[in-house]
């Protein structure tokens, strides 16, 4: 069984998504808060892996990995919903 990882988002893409959410937070407050939550998870995963390794807590490694991949999973899920015409994502590059 192969593990599928979403495509990598670079910092420019993260910034473009964040700028869109900030510019449209009045019209889409839930999306704005959801994106902030995703970014908080990302930071927690990036910062948390070192203490998890130093404190020898291997159960935290997968949690940190999932948290680090949260923006990628979010963007992937939104892009799929956009393709299926369930939601509209103006921040996607066409």
N, CA and C atoms as an extended XYZ file, in Angstrom:
282
Properties=species:S:1:pos:R:3:atomname:S:1:resname:S:1:resid:I:1 pbc="F F F"
N         0.847       -1.179        0.000 N   UNK     1
C         0.000        0.000        0.000 CA  UNK     1
C         0.887        1.235        0.000 C   UNK     1
N         0.737        2.084       -0.996 N   UNK     2
C         1.554        3.285       -1.117 CA  UNK     2
C         0.868        4.457       -0.418 C   UNK     2
N         1.668        5.263        0.224 N   UNK     3
C         1.162        6.462        0.886 CA  UNK     3
C         1.121        7.587       -0.121 C   UNK     3
N        -0.050        8.191       -0.301 N   UNK     4
C        -0.175        9.297       -1.244 CA  UNK     4
C         0.037       10.608       -0.509 C   UNK     4
N         1.014       11.384       -0.962 N   UNK     5
C         1.262       12.696       -0.388 CA  UNK     5
C         0.816       13.757       -1.380 C   UNK     5
N         0.186       14.812       -0.897 N   UNK     6
C        -0.265       15.871       -1.803 CA  UNK     6
C         0.919       16.644       -2.371 C   UNK     6
N         0.701       17.367       -3.454 N   UNK     7
C         1.798       18.152       -4.030 CA  UNK     7
C         2.287       19.215       -3.045 C   UNK     7
N         3.546       19.532       -3.139 N   UNK     8
C         4.169       20.485       -2.216 CA  UNK     8
C         3.751       21.919       -2.546 C   UNK     8
N         3.382       22.676       -1.535 N   UNK     9
C         3.101       24.100       -1.681 CA  UNK     9
C         4.332       24.870       -1.228 C   UNK     9
N         4.790       25.809       -2.057 N   UNK    10
C         5.906       26.632       -1.615 CA  UNK    10
C         5.376       27.870       -0.883 C   UNK    10
N         6.294       28.655       -0.339 N   UNK    11
C         5.879       29.815        0.458 CA  UNK    11
C         5.127       30.852       -0.368 C   UNK    11
N         5.449       30.990       -1.648 N   UNK    12
C         4.716       31.935       -2.502 CA  UNK    12
C         3.258       31.521       -2.653 C   UNK    12
N         3.026       30.234       -2.807 N   UNK    13
C         1.652       29.745       -2.922 CA  UNK    13
C         0.898       29.923       -1.602 C   UNK    13
N         1.554       29.628       -0.486 N   UNK    14
C         0.925       29.836        0.824 CA  UNK    14
C         0.569       31.309        1.016 C   UNK    14
N         1.484       32.192        0.596 N   UNK    15
C         1.234       33.626        0.736 CA  UNK    15
C         0.082       34.084       -0.159 C   UNK    15
N         0.016       33.555       -1.390 N   UNK    16
C        -1.079       33.928       -2.298 CA  UNK    16
C        -2.430       33.519       -1.722 C   UNK    16
N        -2.500       32.315       -1.143 N   UNK    17
C        -3.747       31.842       -0.539 CA  UNK    17
C        -4.103       32.712        0.664 C   UNK    17
N        -3.117       33.006        1.501 N   UNK    18
C        -3.359       33.824        2.690 CA  UNK    18
C        -3.828       35.221        2.302 C   UNK    18
N        -3.197       35.830        1.296 N   UNK    19
C        -3.612       37.174        0.849 CA  UNK    19
C        -5.053       37.162        0.354 C   UNK    19
N        -5.435       36.104       -0.366 N   UNK    20
C        -6.817       36.026       -0.843 CA  UNK    20
C        -7.770       35.942        0.337 C   UNK    20
N        -7.451       35.095        1.315 N   UNK    21
C        -8.329       34.947        2.469 CA  UNK    21
C        -8.431       36.247        3.270 C   UNK    21
N        -7.332       36.963        3.416 N   UNK    22
C        -7.368       38.240        4.135 CA  UNK    22
C        -8.214       39.255        3.374 C   UNK    22
N        -8.046       39.307        2.056 N   UNK    23
C        -8.806       40.266        1.242 CA  UNK    23
C       -10.301       39.961        1.228 C   UNK    23
N       -10.684       38.703        1.421 N   UNK    24
C       -12.094       38.307        1.331 CA  UNK    24
C       -12.658       37.806        2.655 C   UNK    24
N       -12.024       38.193        3.757 N   UNK    25
C       -12.486       37.662        5.048 CA  UNK    25
C       -13.884       38.124        5.416 C   UNK    25
N       -14.324       39.270        4.915 N   UNK    26
C       -15.684       39.740        5.215 CA  UNK    26
C       -16.731       38.869        4.518 C   UNK    26
N       -16.432       38.457        3.285 N   UNK    27
C       -17.385       37.625        2.528 CA  UNK    27
C       -17.283       36.146        2.904 C   UNK    27
N       -16.107       35.712        3.358 N   UNK    28
C       -15.870       34.291        3.648 CA  UNK    28
C       -15.190       34.123        5.012 C   UNK    28
N       -15.866       34.473        6.103 N   UNK    29
C       -15.207       34.404        7.417 CA  UNK    29
C       -14.844       32.986        7.848 C   UNK    29
N       -15.657       32.009        7.490 N   UNK    30
C       -15.351       30.631        7.870 CA  UNK    30
C       -14.098       30.129        7.161 C   UNK    30
N       -13.991       30.417        5.859 N   UNK    31
C       -12.801       30.023        5.114 CA  UNK    31
C       -11.555       30.688        5.689 C   UNK    31
N       -11.691       31.956        6.065 N   UNK    32
C       -10.567       32.694        6.653 CA  UNK    32
C       -10.110       32.018        7.943 C   UNK    32
N       -11.038       31.663        8.808 N   UNK    33
C       -10.690       31.012       10.070 CA  UNK    33
C       -10.150       29.607        9.843 C   UNK    33
N       -10.701       28.901        8.875 N   UNK    34
C       -10.218       27.558        8.564 CA  UNK    34
C        -8.774       27.612        8.061 C   UNK    34
N        -8.455       28.580        7.191 N   UNK    35
C        -7.092       28.711        6.682 CA  UNK    35
C        -6.123       29.078        7.816 C   UNK    35
N        -6.546       29.950        8.728 N   UNK    36
C        -5.704       30.266        9.885 CA  UNK    36
C        -5.449       29.029       10.734 C   UNK    36
N        -6.461       28.194       10.897 N   UNK    37
C        -6.288       26.943       11.645 CA  UNK    37
C        -5.308       26.021       10.939 C   UNK    37
N        -5.402       25.938        9.626 N   UNK    38
C        -4.475       25.113        8.847 CA  UNK    38
C        -3.049       25.620        9.015 C   UNK    38
N        -2.864       26.940        8.972 N   UNK    39
C        -1.520       27.495        9.148 CA  UNK    39
C        -0.992       27.278       10.560 C   UNK    39
N        -1.858       27.339       11.553 N   UNK    40
C        -1.444       27.059       12.931 CA  UNK    40
C        -0.982       25.609       13.056 C   UNK    40
N        -1.721       24.686       12.451 N   UNK    41
C        -1.311       23.278       12.461 CA  UNK    41
C         0.046       23.108       11.779 C   UNK    41
N         0.243       23.806       10.667 N   UNK    42
C         1.498       23.727        9.930 CA  UNK    42
C         2.669       24.170       10.806 C   UNK    42
N         2.502       25.300       11.470 N   UNK    43
C         3.565       25.799       12.353 CA  UNK    43
C         3.791       24.832       13.519 C   UNK    43
N         2.714       24.322       14.109 N   UNK    44
C         2.856       23.377       15.221 CA  UNK    44
C         3.616       22.123       14.775 C   UNK    44
N         3.337       21.642       13.578 N   UNK    45
C         4.046       20.472       13.072 CA  UNK    45
C         5.511       20.762       12.812 C   UNK    45
N         5.788       21.935       12.241 N   UNK    46
C         7.176       22.300       11.947 CA  UNK    46
C         7.986       22.488       13.225 C   UNK    46
N         7.371       23.081       14.228 N   UNK    47
C         8.076       23.343       15.489 CA  UNK    47
C         8.076       22.114       16.387 C   UNK    47
N         7.045       21.299       16.312 N   UNK    48
C         6.869       20.210       17.255 CA  UNK    48
C         7.696       18.967       17.010 C   UNK    48
N         8.221       18.785       15.804 N   UNK    49
C         8.941       17.540       15.537 CA  UNK    49
C        10.234       17.449       16.324 C   UNK    49
N        10.919       18.568       16.520 N   UNK    50
C        12.185       18.528       17.246 CA  UNK    50
C        11.986       18.159       18.716 C   UNK    50
N        11.046       18.794       19.444 N   UNK    51
C        10.804       18.337       20.812 CA  UNK    51
C        10.311       16.890       20.874 C   UNK    51
N         9.518       16.484       19.904 N   UNK    52
C         9.049       15.089       19.888 CA  UNK    52
C        10.231       14.138       19.743 C   UNK    52
N        11.181       14.500       18.892 N   UNK    53
C        12.369       13.669       18.731 CA  UNK    53
C        13.245       13.714       19.984 C   UNK    53
N        13.432       14.910       20.541 N   UNK    54
C        14.288       15.063       21.725 CA  UNK    54
C        13.704       14.365       22.953 C   UNK    54
N        12.390       14.361       23.065 N   UNK    55
C        11.735       13.734       24.223 CA  UNK    55
C        11.402       12.260       23.969 C   UNK    55
N        11.825       11.761       22.823 N   UNK    56
C        11.617       10.353       22.465 CA  UNK    56
C        10.145        9.949       22.585 C   UNK    56
N         9.305       10.681       21.838 N   UNK    57
C         7.869       10.382       21.791 CA  UNK    57
C         7.498       10.023       20.343 C   UNK    57
N         7.782        8.801       19.936 N   UNK    58
C         7.532        8.427       18.539 CA  UNK    58
C         6.066        8.495       18.126 C   UNK    58
N         5.146        8.450       19.071 N   UNK    59
C         3.728        8.559       18.720 CA  UNK    59
C         3.413        9.949       18.155 C   UNK    59
N         4.256       10.947       18.439 N   UNK    60
C         4.008       12.305       17.955 CA  UNK    60
C         4.528       12.530       16.539 C   UNK    60
N         5.406       11.671       16.039 N   UNK    61
C         5.977       11.863       14.705 CA  UNK    61
C         4.913       11.917       13.614 C   UNK    61
N         3.969       10.960       13.571 N   UNK    62
C         2.941       11.041       12.524 CA  UNK    62
C         2.046       12.271       12.675 C   UNK    62
N         1.794       12.678       13.911 N   UNK    63
C         0.977       13.878       14.123 CA  UNK    63
C         1.681       15.117       13.580 C   UNK    63
N         2.979       15.205       13.831 N   UNK    64
C         3.750       16.337       13.308 CA  UNK    64
C         3.777       16.322       11.784 C   UNK    64
N         3.940       15.134       11.214 N   UNK    65
C         3.955       15.020        9.755 CA  UNK    65
C         2.613       15.439        9.162 C   UNK    65
N         1.525       14.966        9.730 N   UNK    66
C         0.199       15.363        9.238 CA  UNK    66
C        -0.022       16.860        9.382 C   UNK    66
N         0.435       17.425       10.502 N   UNK    67
C         0.280       18.866       10.706 CA  UNK    67
C         1.095       19.649        9.685 C   UNK    67
N         2.291       19.167        9.370 N   UNK    68
C         3.115       19.857        8.374 CA  UNK    68
C         2.500       19.781        6.981 C   UNK    68
N         1.734       18.746        6.717 N   UNK    69
C         1.108       18.584        5.406 CA  UNK    69
C        -0.303       19.186        5.339 C   UNK    69
N        -0.776       19.765        6.422 N   UNK    70
C        -2.141       20.311        6.476 CA  UNK    70
C        -2.430       21.311        5.353 C   UNK    70
N        -1.539       22.288        5.061 N   UNK    71
C        -1.853       23.202        3.955 CA  UNK    71
C        -1.973       22.494        2.613 C   UNK    71
N        -1.149       21.491        2.395 N   UNK    72
C        -1.216       20.745        1.132 CA  UNK    72
C        -2.531       19.975        1.017 C   UNK    72
N        -2.930       19.328        2.112 N   UNK    73
C        -4.198       18.599        2.097 CA  UNK    73
C        -5.378       19.554        1.907 C   UNK    73
N        -5.322       20.708        2.555 N   UNK    74
C        -6.394       21.710        2.411 CA  UNK    74
C        -6.495       22.165        0.957 C   UNK    74
N        -5.356       22.536        0.370 N   UNK    75
C        -5.368       23.017       -1.013 CA  UNK    75
C        -5.816       21.925       -1.974 C   UNK    75
N        -5.382       20.703       -1.716 N   UNK    76
C        -5.766       19.584       -2.571 CA  UNK    76
C        -7.281       19.336       -2.485 C   UNK    76
N        -7.830       19.368       -1.274 N   UNK    77
C        -9.270       19.140       -1.100 CA  UNK    77
C       -10.083       20.262       -1.732 C   UNK    77
N        -9.612       21.501       -1.567 N   UNK    78
C       -10.330       22.634       -2.168 CA  UNK    78
C       -10.259       22.596       -3.687 C   UNK    78
N        -9.106       22.208       -4.233 N   UNK    79
C        -8.967       22.120       -5.690 CA  UNK    79
C        -9.892       21.043       -6.257 C   UNK    79
N        -9.996       19.925       -5.553 N   UNK    80
C       -10.892       18.857       -6.014 CA  UNK    80
C       -12.344       19.326       -5.957 C   UNK    80
N       -12.734       19.990       -4.870 N   UNK    81
C       -14.102       20.503       -4.764 CA  UNK    81
C       -14.368       21.565       -5.831 C   UNK    81
N       -13.350       22.343       -6.166 N   UNK    82
C       -13.490       23.356       -7.217 CA  UNK    82
C       -13.706       22.676       -8.577 C   UNK    82
N       -12.927       21.637       -8.852 N   UNK    83
C       -13.091       20.902      -10.116 CA  UNK    83
C       -14.469       20.270      -10.224 C   UNK    83
N       -15.004       19.801       -9.094 N   UNK    84
C       -16.332       19.191       -9.082 CA  UNK    84
C       -17.449       20.231       -8.995 C   UNK    84
N       -17.073       21.504       -8.998 N   UNK    85
C       -17.990       22.647       -8.944 CA  UNK    85
C       -18.846       22.647       -7.688 C   UNK    85
N       -18.264       22.212       -6.572 N   UNK    86
C       -18.945       22.278       -5.280 CA  UNK    86
C       -18.656       23.593       -4.571 C   UNK    86
N       -17.432       24.095       -4.753 N   UNK    87
C       -17.041       25.395       -4.226 CA  UNK    87
C       -16.256       26.124       -5.307 C   UNK    87
N       -16.127       27.415       -5.124 N   UNK    88
C       -15.347       28.213       -6.056 CA  UNK    88
C       -14.097       28.690       -5.337 C   UNK    88
N       -12.949       28.428       -5.909 N   UNK    89
C       -11.675       28.821       -5.312 CA  UNK    89
C       -10.975       29.796       -6.243 C   UNK    89
N       -11.126       31.078       -5.954 N   UNK    90
C       -10.498       32.104       -6.786 CA  UNK    90
C        -8.993       32.154       -6.607 C   UNK    90
N        -8.487       31.604       -5.528 N   UNK    91
C        -7.053       31.661       -5.254 CA  UNK    91
C        -6.263       30.579       -5.976 C   UNK    91
N        -6.962       29.676       -6.666 N   UNK    92
C        -6.261       28.649       -7.438 CA  UNK    92
C        -5.674       29.262       -8.703 C   UNK    92
N        -4.465       28.837       -9.052 N   UNK    93
C        -3.890       29.258      -10.335 CA  UNK    93
C        -4.493       28.407      -11.433 C   UNK    93
N        -4.868       29.031      -12.489 N   UNK    94
C        -5.455       28.275      -13.610 CA  UNK    94
C        -4.463       28.132      -14.720 C   UNK    94
